[in-house]
mmCIF file of C-alpha atoms and ligand atoms in Angstrom:
data_model
loop_
_atom_site.group_PDB
_atom_site.id
_atom_site.type_symbol
_atom_site.label_atom_id
_atom_site.label_comp_id
_atom_site.label_asym_id
_atom_site.label_seq_id
_atom_site.Cartn_x
_atom_site.Cartn_y
_atom_site.Cartn_z
ATOM 1 C CA MET A 29 15.483 140.683 -45.660
ATOM 2 C CA ALA A 30 14.055 141.710 -42.289
ATOM 3 C CA TRP A 31 15.305 139.971 -39.155
ATOM 4 C CA PRO A 32 13.011 137.211 -37.797
ATOM 5 C CA ASN A 33 10.075 138.395 -35.706
ATOM 6 C CA PRO A 34 8.884 136.900 -32.377
ATOM 7 C CA ASN A 35 6.298 134.696 -34.101
ATOM 8 C CA GLU A 36 8.883 133.130 -36.374
ATOM 9 C CA TYR A 37 11.097 132.358 -33.379
ATOM 10 C CA LEU A 38 8.110 130.970 -31.492
ATOM 11 C CA GLU A 39 7.317 128.649 -34.358
ATOM 12 C CA ALA A 40 10.937 127.528 -34.647
ATOM 13 C CA LEU A 41 11.185 126.828 -30.905
ATOM 14 C CA GLN A 42 8.476 124.198 -31.250
ATOM 15 C CA ASN A 43 11.202 121.947 -32.650
ATOM 16 C CA PRO A 44 14.353 122.631 -30.646
ATOM 17 C CA GLN A 45 16.093 119.517 -32.001
ATOM 18 C CA ALA A 46 15.636 120.792 -35.552
ATOM 19 C CA VAL A 47 16.606 124.446 -35.178
ATOM 20 C CA PHE A 48 19.390 124.817 -32.600
ATOM 21 C CA SER A 49 23.053 124.074 -33.320
ATOM 22 C CA ASP A 50 23.938 123.675 -29.640
ATOM 23 C CA PRO A 51 23.662 119.973 -28.648
ATOM 24 C CA ALA A 52 22.349 120.734 -25.146
ATOM 25 C CA LEU A 53 19.628 123.048 -26.487
ATOM 26 C CA ARG A 54 18.713 120.531 -29.177
ATOM 27 C CA ALA A 55 18.038 118.007 -26.437
ATOM 28 C CA GLY A 56 16.245 120.560 -24.260
ATOM 29 C CA ARG A 57 12.655 121.141 -23.277
ATOM 30 C CA VAL A 58 11.267 124.589 -24.037
ATOM 31 C CA ILE A 59 9.048 125.974 -21.281
ATOM 32 C CA THR A 60 5.546 126.360 -22.661
ATOM 33 C CA ASP A 61 2.399 128.276 -21.865
ATOM 34 C CA ARG A 62 -1.052 126.865 -21.139
ATOM 35 C CA LEU A 63 -1.625 126.178 -24.818
ATOM 36 C CA GLY A 64 1.561 124.129 -24.986
ATOM 37 C CA LEU A 65 3.373 126.736 -27.100
ATOM 38 C CA PRO A 66 6.892 127.984 -26.290
ATOM 39 C CA ARG A 67 6.494 130.833 -23.794
ATOM 40 C CA PRO A 68 8.174 133.987 -25.091
ATOM 41 C CA ILE A 69 9.343 136.793 -22.824
ATOM 42 C CA SER A 70 9.397 139.886 -24.953
ATOM 43 C CA GLY A 71 11.948 142.593 -24.574
ATOM 44 C CA ASN A 72 12.891 145.411 -26.884
ATOM 45 C CA PHE A 73 15.857 143.848 -28.567
ATOM 46 C CA ALA A 74 15.289 140.150 -28.074
ATOM 47 C CA VAL A 75 12.624 137.574 -27.432
ATOM 48 C CA VAL A 76 13.655 135.212 -24.675
ATOM 49 C CA PHE A 77 12.734 131.562 -24.167
ATOM 50 C CA GLN A 78 13.456 129.325 -21.200
ATOM 51 C CA VAL A 79 14.986 125.953 -22.038
ATOM 52 C CA GLU A 80 15.598 123.136 -19.555
ATOM 53 C CA THR A 81 18.244 120.621 -20.401
ATOM 54 C CA GLY A 82 20.445 118.253 -18.418
ATOM 55 C CA GLY A 83 19.216 119.597 -15.086
ATOM 56 C CA LYS A 84 20.044 123.214 -16.029
ATOM 57 C CA THR A 85 17.821 126.062 -17.170
ATOM 58 C CA TRP A 86 18.946 128.441 -19.893
ATOM 59 C CA ALA A 87 17.623 131.720 -21.198
ATOM 60 C CA VAL A 88 17.792 131.623 -24.975
ATOM 61 C CA ARG A 89 17.824 135.159 -26.332
ATOM 62 C CA CYS A 90 16.759 135.430 -29.957
ATOM 63 C CA PHE A 91 17.571 138.817 -31.414
ATOM 64 C CA LEU A 92 14.959 140.989 -33.108
ATOM 65 C CA ARG A 93 17.354 143.084 -35.154
ATOM 66 C CA GLU A 94 20.839 143.008 -36.482
ATOM 67 C CA THR A 95 23.352 144.922 -34.366
ATOM 68 C CA THR A 96 26.666 146.240 -35.571
ATOM 69 C CA ASP A 97 29.721 144.665 -33.924
ATOM 70 C CA GLN A 98 27.512 142.308 -31.897
ATOM 71 C CA GLU A 99 29.878 139.352 -32.059
ATOM 72 C CA GLN A 100 32.906 141.508 -31.331
ATOM 73 C CA ARG A 101 31.131 143.110 -28.387
ATOM 74 C CA TYR A 102 30.140 139.784 -26.860
ATOM 75 C CA ALA A 103 33.671 138.427 -27.344
ATOM 76 C CA GLY A 104 35.112 141.464 -25.545
ATOM 77 C CA ILE A 105 32.564 141.194 -22.728
ATOM 78 C CA SER A 106 33.216 137.454 -22.402
ATOM 79 C CA ARG A 107 36.947 137.971 -22.036
ATOM 80 C CA HIS A 108 36.551 140.768 -19.501
ATOM 81 C CA LEU A 109 34.061 138.846 -17.381
ATOM 82 C CA ALA A 110 36.194 135.702 -17.569
ATOM 83 C CA ALA A 111 39.084 137.712 -16.112
ATOM 84 C CA HIS A 112 37.059 139.406 -13.340
ATOM 85 C CA ARG A 113 34.522 136.676 -12.618
ATOM 86 C CA PRO A 114 31.974 139.027 -11.077
ATOM 87 C CA ASP A 115 29.325 137.248 -9.040
ATOM 88 C CA TYR A 116 26.603 139.646 -10.204
ATOM 89 C CA THR A 117 26.757 138.462 -13.819
ATOM 90 C CA VAL A 118 25.810 135.093 -15.212
ATOM 91 C CA GLY A 119 27.486 132.807 -17.722
ATOM 92 C CA PHE A 120 26.613 133.106 -21.382
ATOM 93 C CA ALA A 121 27.704 131.978 -24.809
ATOM 94 C CA TYR A 122 27.163 134.015 -27.945
ATOM 95 C CA GLN A 123 26.440 131.583 -30.768
ATOM 96 C CA PRO A 124 26.708 133.297 -34.179
ATOM 97 C CA GLN A 125 25.086 130.267 -35.796
ATOM 98 C CA GLY A 126 22.659 129.485 -33.022
ATOM 99 C CA ILE A 127 19.261 128.984 -34.602
ATOM 100 C CA ARG A 128 18.223 128.024 -38.104
ATOM 101 C CA LEU A 129 15.068 129.378 -39.631
ATOM 102 C CA ARG A 130 14.055 130.506 -43.114
ATOM 103 C CA GLY A 131 16.912 128.248 -44.294
ATOM 104 C CA GLN A 132 19.484 130.496 -42.649
ATOM 105 C CA TRP A 133 21.486 130.676 -39.409
ATOM 106 C CA TYR A 134 20.847 133.475 -36.925
ATOM 107 C CA PRO A 135 22.748 134.268 -33.720
ATOM 108 C CA ILE A 136 21.423 133.504 -30.247
ATOM 109 C CA LEU A 137 22.697 134.141 -26.779
ATOM 110 C CA LYS A 138 22.577 131.142 -24.473
ATOM 111 C CA MET A 139 22.562 132.430 -20.925
ATOM 112 C CA GLU A 140 22.216 130.911 -17.481
ATOM 113 C CA TRP A 141 18.676 131.418 -16.232
ATOM 114 C CA VAL A 142 18.469 133.529 -13.067
ATOM 115 C CA LYS A 143 15.776 132.290 -10.744
ATOM 116 C CA GLY A 144 14.320 135.178 -8.843
ATOM 117 C CA GLN A 145 12.242 138.322 -9.047
ATOM 118 C CA ARG A 146 12.712 141.197 -11.448
ATOM 119 C CA LEU A 147 13.756 144.364 -9.626
ATOM 120 C CA ASP A 148 10.385 146.118 -10.022
ATOM 121 C CA THR A 149 8.440 143.112 -8.729
ATOM 122 C CA HIS A 150 10.891 142.675 -5.866
ATOM 123 C CA ILE A 151 10.620 146.325 -4.823
ATOM 124 C CA GLU A 152 6.849 146.270 -5.181
ATOM 125 C CA THR A 153 6.668 143.217 -2.924
ATOM 126 C CA LEU A 154 8.833 144.889 -0.272
ATOM 127 C CA ALA A 155 6.968 148.206 -0.460
ATOM 128 C CA THR A 156 3.531 146.612 -0.375
ATOM 129 C CA ARG A 157 4.535 144.663 2.719
ATOM 130 C CA SER A 158 6.106 147.809 4.222
ATOM 131 C CA ASP A 159 9.233 145.694 4.618
ATOM 132 C CA ARG A 160 11.606 148.511 5.523
ATOM 133 C CA ALA A 161 14.346 146.131 6.642
ATOM 134 C CA GLY A 162 14.187 144.427 3.231
ATOM 135 C CA LEU A 163 14.377 147.802 1.472
ATOM 136 C CA GLU A 164 17.349 148.790 3.589
ATOM 137 C CA THR A 165 19.176 145.571 2.701
ATOM 138 C CA LEU A 166 18.417 146.115 -0.971
ATOM 139 C CA SER A 167 19.647 149.698 -0.761
ATOM 140 C CA ARG A 168 22.926 148.582 0.826
ATOM 141 C CA ARG A 169 23.407 145.865 -1.773
ATOM 142 C CA TRP A 170 22.681 148.299 -4.569
ATOM 143 C CA GLY A 171 25.399 150.657 -3.315
ATOM 144 C CA ALA A 172 27.881 147.787 -3.005
ATOM 145 C CA LEU A 173 27.062 146.534 -6.499
ATOM 146 C CA MET A 174 27.524 149.954 -8.077
ATOM 147 C CA ALA A 175 30.937 150.305 -6.409
ATOM 148 C CA GLN A 176 31.887 146.797 -7.523
ATOM 149 C CA LEU A 177 30.918 147.468 -11.149
ATOM 150 C CA ARG A 178 33.256 150.446 -11.183
ATOM 151 C CA SER A 179 36.126 148.595 -9.648
ATOM 152 C CA ASP A 180 35.615 145.767 -12.163
ATOM 153 C CA GLN A 181 35.621 148.406 -14.949
ATOM 154 C CA ILE A 182 32.220 147.465 -16.295
ATOM 155 C CA ALA A 183 29.409 149.753 -17.447
ATOM 156 C CA HIS A 184 26.174 147.838 -17.911
ATOM 157 C CA GLY A 185 24.695 150.435 -20.239
ATOM 158 C CA ASP A 186 21.012 149.827 -19.501
ATOM 159 C CA LEU A 187 20.387 149.575 -15.767
ATOM 160 C CA GLN A 188 16.610 149.265 -15.342
ATOM 161 C CA HIS A 189 14.090 146.941 -13.717
ATOM 162 C CA GLY A 190 13.909 144.535 -16.719
ATOM 163 C CA ASN A 191 17.645 143.895 -16.645
ATOM 164 C CA ILE A 192 18.040 143.300 -12.915
ATOM 165 C CA VAL A 193 16.936 140.161 -11.094
ATOM 166 C CA VAL A 194 17.056 139.604 -7.334
ATOM 167 C CA ASP A 195 17.763 135.916 -6.821
ATOM 168 C CA GLU A 196 16.463 133.538 -4.174
ATOM 169 C CA HIS A 197 19.237 134.623 -1.764
ATOM 170 C CA GLY A 198 18.497 138.308 -2.226
ATOM 171 C CA GLN A 199 21.615 138.774 -4.377
ATOM 172 C CA ILE A 200 21.302 141.243 -7.246
ATOM 173 C CA LYS A 201 22.127 139.833 -10.688
ATOM 174 C CA LEU A 202 22.473 141.804 -13.885
ATOM 175 C CA ILE A 203 21.220 140.374 -17.182
ATOM 176 C CA ASP A 204 21.019 141.680 -20.768
ATOM 177 C CA TYR A 205 24.589 142.603 -21.692
ATOM 178 C CA ASP A 206 23.766 144.070 -25.126
ATOM 179 C CA GLY A 207 24.793 147.554 -24.006
ATOM 180 C CA MET A 208 27.670 146.540 -21.743
ATOM 181 C CA VAL A 209 30.945 148.412 -22.101
ATOM 182 C CA VAL A 210 34.320 147.135 -20.879
ATOM 183 C CA PRO A 211 37.665 148.861 -21.515
ATOM 184 C CA SER A 212 38.372 147.058 -24.797
ATOM 185 C CA LEU A 213 34.985 148.209 -26.193
ATOM 186 C CA ALA A 214 35.058 151.777 -24.941
ATOM 187 C CA HIS A 215 36.091 153.140 -28.327
ATOM 188 C CA LEU A 216 32.933 151.774 -29.995
ATOM 189 C CA ARG A 217 29.637 153.635 -30.263
ATOM 190 C CA SER A 218 27.156 152.482 -27.658
ATOM 191 C CA PRO A 219 24.593 150.261 -29.386
ATOM 192 C CA GLU A 220 21.724 151.483 -27.234
ATOM 193 C CA LEU A 221 20.548 154.418 -25.176
ATOM 194 C CA GLY A 222 18.973 152.616 -22.250
ATOM 195 C CA HIS A 223 15.424 152.592 -20.911
ATOM 196 C CA ARG A 224 13.936 156.082 -21.085
ATOM 197 C CA HIS A 225 12.562 156.046 -17.540
ATOM 198 C CA TYR A 226 16.090 155.548 -16.208
ATOM 199 C CA GLN A 227 18.124 157.819 -18.435
ATOM 200 C CA HIS A 228 19.336 161.390 -18.191
ATOM 201 C CA PRO A 229 17.712 163.660 -20.794
ATOM 202 C CA THR A 230 21.131 164.253 -22.398
ATOM 203 C CA ARG A 231 21.672 160.605 -23.340
ATOM 204 C CA THR A 232 20.446 160.995 -26.879
ATOM 205 C CA SER A 233 23.187 159.299 -28.863
ATOM 206 C CA GLY A 234 25.766 156.562 -28.486
ATOM 207 C CA GLY A 235 28.588 159.001 -29.200
ATOM 208 C CA GLY A 236 30.968 160.778 -26.842
ATOM 209 C CA ILE A 237 31.925 157.653 -24.918
ATOM 210 C CA THR A 238 35.661 157.222 -24.417
ATOM 211 C CA PRO A 239 37.977 154.947 -22.415
ATOM 212 C CA GLU A 240 38.179 157.779 -19.853
ATOM 213 C CA ASN A 241 34.467 158.293 -19.282
ATOM 214 C CA PHE A 242 32.664 155.047 -20.090
ATOM 215 C CA LEU A 243 32.290 154.079 -16.427
ATOM 216 C CA ASN A 244 29.972 157.063 -16.013
ATOM 217 C CA ILE A 245 27.386 155.714 -18.459
ATOM 218 C CA ASP A 246 25.439 154.042 -15.632
ATOM 219 C CA ASN A 247 25.689 156.816 -13.045
ATOM 220 C CA PHE A 248 22.340 158.518 -13.609
ATOM 221 C CA SER A 249 20.350 155.283 -13.782
ATOM 222 C CA ALA A 250 22.164 154.038 -10.667
ATOM 223 C CA TRP A 251 20.928 157.161 -8.823
ATOM 224 C CA VAL A 252 17.373 156.781 -10.166
ATOM 225 C CA ILE A 253 17.241 153.238 -8.777
ATOM 226 C CA GLY A 254 19.086 154.058 -5.534
ATOM 227 C CA LEU A 255 16.887 157.088 -4.826
ATOM 228 C CA SER A 256 13.704 155.130 -5.570
ATOM 229 C CA ILE A 257 14.673 152.440 -3.045
ATOM 230 C CA ARG A 258 15.639 155.120 -0.495
ATOM 231 C CA LEU A 259 12.330 156.963 -0.893
ATOM 232 C CA LEU A 260 10.360 153.769 -0.441
ATOM 233 C CA HIS A 261 12.406 152.962 2.627
ATOM 234 C CA ILE A 262 11.378 156.319 4.094
ATOM 235 C CA ASP A 263 7.736 155.900 3.057
ATOM 236 C CA PRO A 264 6.707 152.558 1.494
ATOM 237 C CA THR A 265 3.238 153.932 0.669
ATOM 238 C CA LEU A 266 4.878 156.036 -2.063
ATOM 239 C CA TRP A 267 4.689 152.971 -4.315
ATOM 240 C CA GLN A 268 0.896 153.213 -4.401
ATOM 241 C CA GLN A 269 0.751 156.978 -4.142
ATOM 242 C CA THR A 270 2.903 157.586 -7.205
ATOM 243 C CA ALA A 271 1.288 154.726 -9.175
ATOM 244 C CA ALA A 272 4.761 153.262 -9.521
ATOM 245 C CA GLY A 273 5.683 150.119 -11.405
ATOM 246 C CA ASP A 274 4.177 150.993 -14.761
ATOM 247 C CA ASP A 275 7.382 150.231 -16.703
ATOM 248 C CA ARG A 276 9.298 152.346 -14.192
ATOM 249 C CA LEU A 277 10.076 152.650 -10.493
ATOM 250 C CA LEU A 278 9.108 155.955 -8.847
ATOM 251 C CA PHE A 279 10.345 158.197 -11.635
ATOM 252 C CA ALA A 280 9.677 158.600 -15.343
ATOM 253 C CA GLU A 281 11.360 160.368 -18.233
ATOM 254 C CA ARG A 282 8.932 163.291 -17.950
ATOM 255 C CA ASP A 283 10.032 163.837 -14.335
ATOM 256 C CA PHE A 284 13.686 164.213 -15.353
ATOM 257 C CA LYS A 285 12.663 166.705 -18.033
ATOM 258 C CA SER A 286 10.470 168.620 -15.657
ATOM 259 C CA LEU A 287 13.269 168.741 -13.067
ATOM 260 C CA ARG A 288 15.369 170.397 -15.780
ATOM 261 C CA GLY A 289 12.634 173.001 -15.991
ATOM 262 C CA ALA A 290 11.362 171.902 -19.384
ATOM 263 C CA GLN A 291 7.892 170.825 -18.275
ATOM 264 C CA GLN A 292 5.430 171.239 -15.430
ATOM 265 C CA PRO A 293 5.929 168.643 -12.683
ATOM 266 C CA THR A 294 3.655 165.636 -12.899
ATOM 267 C CA GLN A 295 1.338 164.852 -10.027
ATOM 268 C CA PRO A 296 3.561 162.077 -8.596
ATOM 269 C CA LEU A 297 6.564 164.404 -8.688
ATOM 270 C CA GLN A 298 4.629 167.200 -6.975
ATOM 271 C CA LEU A 299 3.589 164.755 -4.333
ATOM 272 C CA LEU A 300 7.234 163.902 -3.630
ATOM 273 C CA GLN A 301 8.369 167.535 -3.718
ATOM 274 C CA THR A 302 5.777 168.531 -1.127
ATOM 275 C CA HIS A 303 5.976 165.409 1.033
ATOM 276 C CA ALA A 304 5.727 165.968 4.786
ATOM 277 C CA GLN A 305 9.056 164.296 5.467
ATOM 278 C CA PRO A 306 12.074 166.514 4.722
ATOM 279 C CA ALA A 307 14.142 163.436 3.780
ATOM 280 C CA VAL A 308 11.794 162.797 0.849
ATOM 281 C CA GLN A 309 12.073 166.379 -0.383
ATOM 282 C CA GLN A 310 15.826 166.187 0.030
ATOM 283 C CA ALA A 311 16.076 163.035 -2.085
ATOM 284 C CA VAL A 312 14.026 164.653 -4.864
ATOM 285 C CA GLN A 313 16.325 167.647 -4.655
ATOM 286 C CA GLN A 314 19.301 165.348 -5.208
ATOM 287 C CA LEU A 315 17.657 163.917 -8.308
ATOM 288 C CA ALA A 316 16.861 167.433 -9.538
ATOM 289 C CA GLU A 317 20.532 168.431 -9.265
ATOM 290 C CA LEU A 318 21.562 165.378 -11.255
ATOM 291 C CA ALA A 319 18.883 165.831 -13.914
ATOM 292 C CA ARG A 320 20.002 169.415 -14.487
ATOM 293 C CA GLN A 321 23.593 168.506 -15.162
ATOM 294 C CA GLU A 322 25.073 169.153 -18.565
ATOM 295 C CA SER A 323 25.786 165.585 -19.591
ATOM 296 C CA TYR A 324 24.959 162.123 -18.325
ATOM 297 C CA LEU A 325 28.652 161.335 -18.664
ATOM 298 C CA ARG A 326 29.445 163.949 -15.998
ATOM 299 C CA VAL A 327 26.963 162.745 -13.400
ATOM 300 C CA ALA A 328 28.861 161.639 -10.294
ATOM 301 C CA PRO A 329 28.987 157.926 -9.439
ATOM 302 C CA PHE A 330 26.258 156.629 -7.170
ATOM 303 C CA SER A 331 27.325 156.875 -3.541
ATOM 304 C CA SER A 332 25.458 155.305 -0.642
ATOM 305 C CA ALA A 333 27.015 157.838 1.741
ATOM 306 C CA ASP A 334 25.797 160.815 -0.329
ATOM 307 C CA LEU A 335 22.433 159.129 -0.748
ATOM 308 C CA LEU A 336 21.950 158.900 3.007
ATOM 309 C CA ASN A 337 23.275 162.312 3.997
ATOM 310 C CA GLY A 338 21.418 164.081 1.183
ATOM 311 C CA ALA A 339 24.590 165.586 -0.291
ATOM 312 C CA VAL A 340 24.231 167.254 -3.648
ATOM 313 C CA PRO A 341 26.261 165.195 -6.091
ATOM 314 C CA LEU A 342 28.391 167.713 -7.999
ATOM 315 C CA PRO A 343 29.110 167.129 -11.659
ATOM 316 C CA LEU A 344 32.420 165.532 -12.514
ATOM 317 C CA PRO A 345 34.920 167.984 -13.946
ATOM 318 C CA PRO A 346 35.700 167.827 -17.636
ATOM 319 C CA THR A 347 39.188 166.480 -18.158
ATOM 320 C CA THR A 348 39.803 165.583 -21.755
ATOM 321 C CA THR A 349 38.179 166.149 -25.104
ATOM 322 C CA PRO A 350 35.952 163.317 -26.284
ATOM 323 C CA LEU A 351 36.615 161.514 -29.500
ATOM 324 C CA ASP A 352 34.309 162.854 -32.166
ATOM 325 C CA LEU A 353 31.933 159.945 -32.487
ATOM 326 C CA GLY A 354 28.740 161.736 -33.275
ATOM 327 C CA PRO A 355 26.689 164.880 -32.912
ATOM 328 C CA GLU A 356 25.652 164.303 -29.298
ATOM 329 C CA PRO A 357 26.256 164.841 -26.436
ATOM 330 C CA THR A 358 27.286 168.319 -27.478
ATOM 331 C CA SER A 359 30.146 169.932 -25.600
ATOM 332 C CA ALA A 360 30.238 167.423 -22.796
ATOM 333 C CA ALA A 361 33.848 166.703 -22.111
ATOM 334 C CA PRO A 362 34.437 163.346 -20.516
ATOM 335 C CA PRO A 363 35.692 163.258 -16.976
ATOM 336 C CA ALA A 364 36.478 160.238 -14.872
ATOM 337 C CA ARG A 365 37.289 160.030 -11.220
ATOM 338 C CA ARG A 366 39.055 156.808 -11.811
ATOM 339 C CA THR A 367 40.681 156.362 -15.172
ATOM 340 C CA PRO A 368 40.824 152.793 -16.353
ATOM 341 C CA PRO A 369 44.276 151.688 -17.456
ATOM 342 C CA ALA A 370 44.762 151.741 -21.195
ATOM 343 C CA GLN A 371 44.174 148.339 -22.652
ATOM 344 C CA ARG A 372 45.218 147.190 -26.063
ATOM 345 C CA PRO A 373 42.308 146.399 -28.384
ATOM 346 C CA ASP A 374 41.376 142.774 -28.512
ATOM 347 C CA SER A 375 43.356 140.992 -31.166
ATOM 348 C CA LEU A 376 42.207 137.457 -30.468
ATOM 349 C CA PRO A 377 39.716 135.805 -32.781
ATOM 350 C CA GLU A 378 36.103 135.932 -31.682
ATOM 351 C CA LEU A 379 35.418 133.736 -28.704
ATOM 352 C CA SER A 380 32.152 132.431 -27.441
ATOM 353 C CA LEU A 381 32.973 131.449 -23.928
ATOM 354 C CA ILE A 382 30.798 130.589 -21.035
ATOM 355 C CA HIS A 383 32.569 132.507 -18.287
ATOM 356 C CA ILE A 384 31.600 130.256 -15.428
HETATM 357 N N1 ADP B 26 19.313 135.069 -17.943
HETATM 358 C C1 ADP B 26 18.060 135.382 -17.601
HETATM 359 N N2 ADP B 26 17.528 134.924 -16.455
HETATM 360 C C2 ADP B 26 16.240 135.216 -16.115
HETATM 361 N N3 ADP B 26 15.427 135.983 -16.849
HETATM 362 C C3 ADP B 26 15.898 136.481 -18.007
HETATM 363 C C4 ADP B 26 17.239 136.207 -18.443
HETATM 364 N N4 ADP B 26 17.425 136.824 -19.623
HETATM 365 C C5 ADP B 26 16.265 137.454 -19.910
HETATM 366 N N5 ADP B 26 15.339 137.254 -18.948
HETATM 367 C C6 ADP B 26 13.955 137.763 -18.918
HETATM 368 O O1 ADP B 26 13.601 138.211 -20.217
HETATM 369 C C7 ADP B 26 13.358 139.632 -20.229
HETATM 370 C C8 ADP B 26 13.884 140.248 -21.519
HETATM 371 O O2 ADP B 26 15.246 139.892 -21.665
HETATM 372 P P1 ADP B 26 16.394 140.928 -22.038
HETATM 373 O O3 ADP B 26 17.664 140.169 -22.111
HETATM 374 O O4 ADP B 26 16.388 142.066 -21.084
HETATM 375 O O5 ADP B 26 15.956 141.403 -23.484
HETATM 376 P P2 ADP B 26 15.869 142.862 -24.139
HETATM 377 O O6 ADP B 26 17.240 143.181 -24.644
HETATM 378 O O7 ADP B 26 14.923 142.712 -25.247
HETATM 379 O O8 ADP B 26 15.455 143.815 -23.085
HETATM 380 C C9 ADP B 26 14.042 140.144 -18.963
HETATM 381 O O9 ADP B 26 13.442 141.326 -18.489
HETATM 382 C C10 ADP B 26 13.854 138.977 -18.009
HETATM 383 O O10 ADP B 26 12.555 139.013 -17.457
HETATM 384 MG MG1 MG B 27 16.489 144.081 -21.351
#
């Protein structure tokens, strides 16, 4: 039988006390729209509802398809985050029997609600106001966050505007951990390929990821976001000029392909490549170098210093042979500047912890 669709979840959420297993959610109030119906936020893999209960607000993620190893993945992520306690993630509990509909239990993810602005809205606000100081702060925080993710040995897997919220204090929070990889999960196939307007053209399968290279999964998307913020800092009018914000920041999938020489540059890309300010052209050149590299797993980590001085980020050297997990990426051998220590596979039973 097919997995429940958004309408079925919406109908079920009209009676939280009847459908949830979690006592707090059963007693909660689902945020509704003007018609008084539960307000869904649609994503690709989940439909999300906001539930207020006991003075707290939760995001309730209802999944739209079955995912292999989902419970195991969330247990591994939970344990890793509980050990590192990063302040850029939020607490969650994976509930395998979370919601009952069609006479059957389905999993949900109960997650702390992050109050703030999605990254695209936040950047649009700053650019439209020509708030260069705000863009500079964001750029600095982005660089710090990317370095912190590496040192915490976490790959998010799908860095993009819909999965990043800037909270009321200007702190960047990551949400949507479906694609997250931590050392104990690095031997599994990646369950998703990330948002196309943030991914390197070579990320076409979940294979080729190993304990040695998994921290590089996010590198290209980290550059796409970092370079977009940098370009807007140089010239905030680029937001309007490139018609940004349509499910992307300044760049789109077709730009990465065209930078690899596969297609003619789009008008927004041409505009950037011929911009009067050399710093803009230089930043596009950096992106071009990255887009042309052989594999997304060999793109160098995002570096604020390289971003600012316009250095060309060289590909990481191949070091070891990847495990044969699938047909793609082809010959890309997995390098890693920093190799995470080997960690024994998780042997504990599945946990559903709130890591707060
Ligand atoms: N914990 C949260 N706090 C605030 N907003 C959230 C949270 N979780 C999800 N959202 C909102 O719901 C949208 C879709 O959720 P997401 O978890 O990214 O689902 P999908 O996997 O389908 O992309 C997000 O872009 C965000 O706007
Ligand atoms: Mg998402």
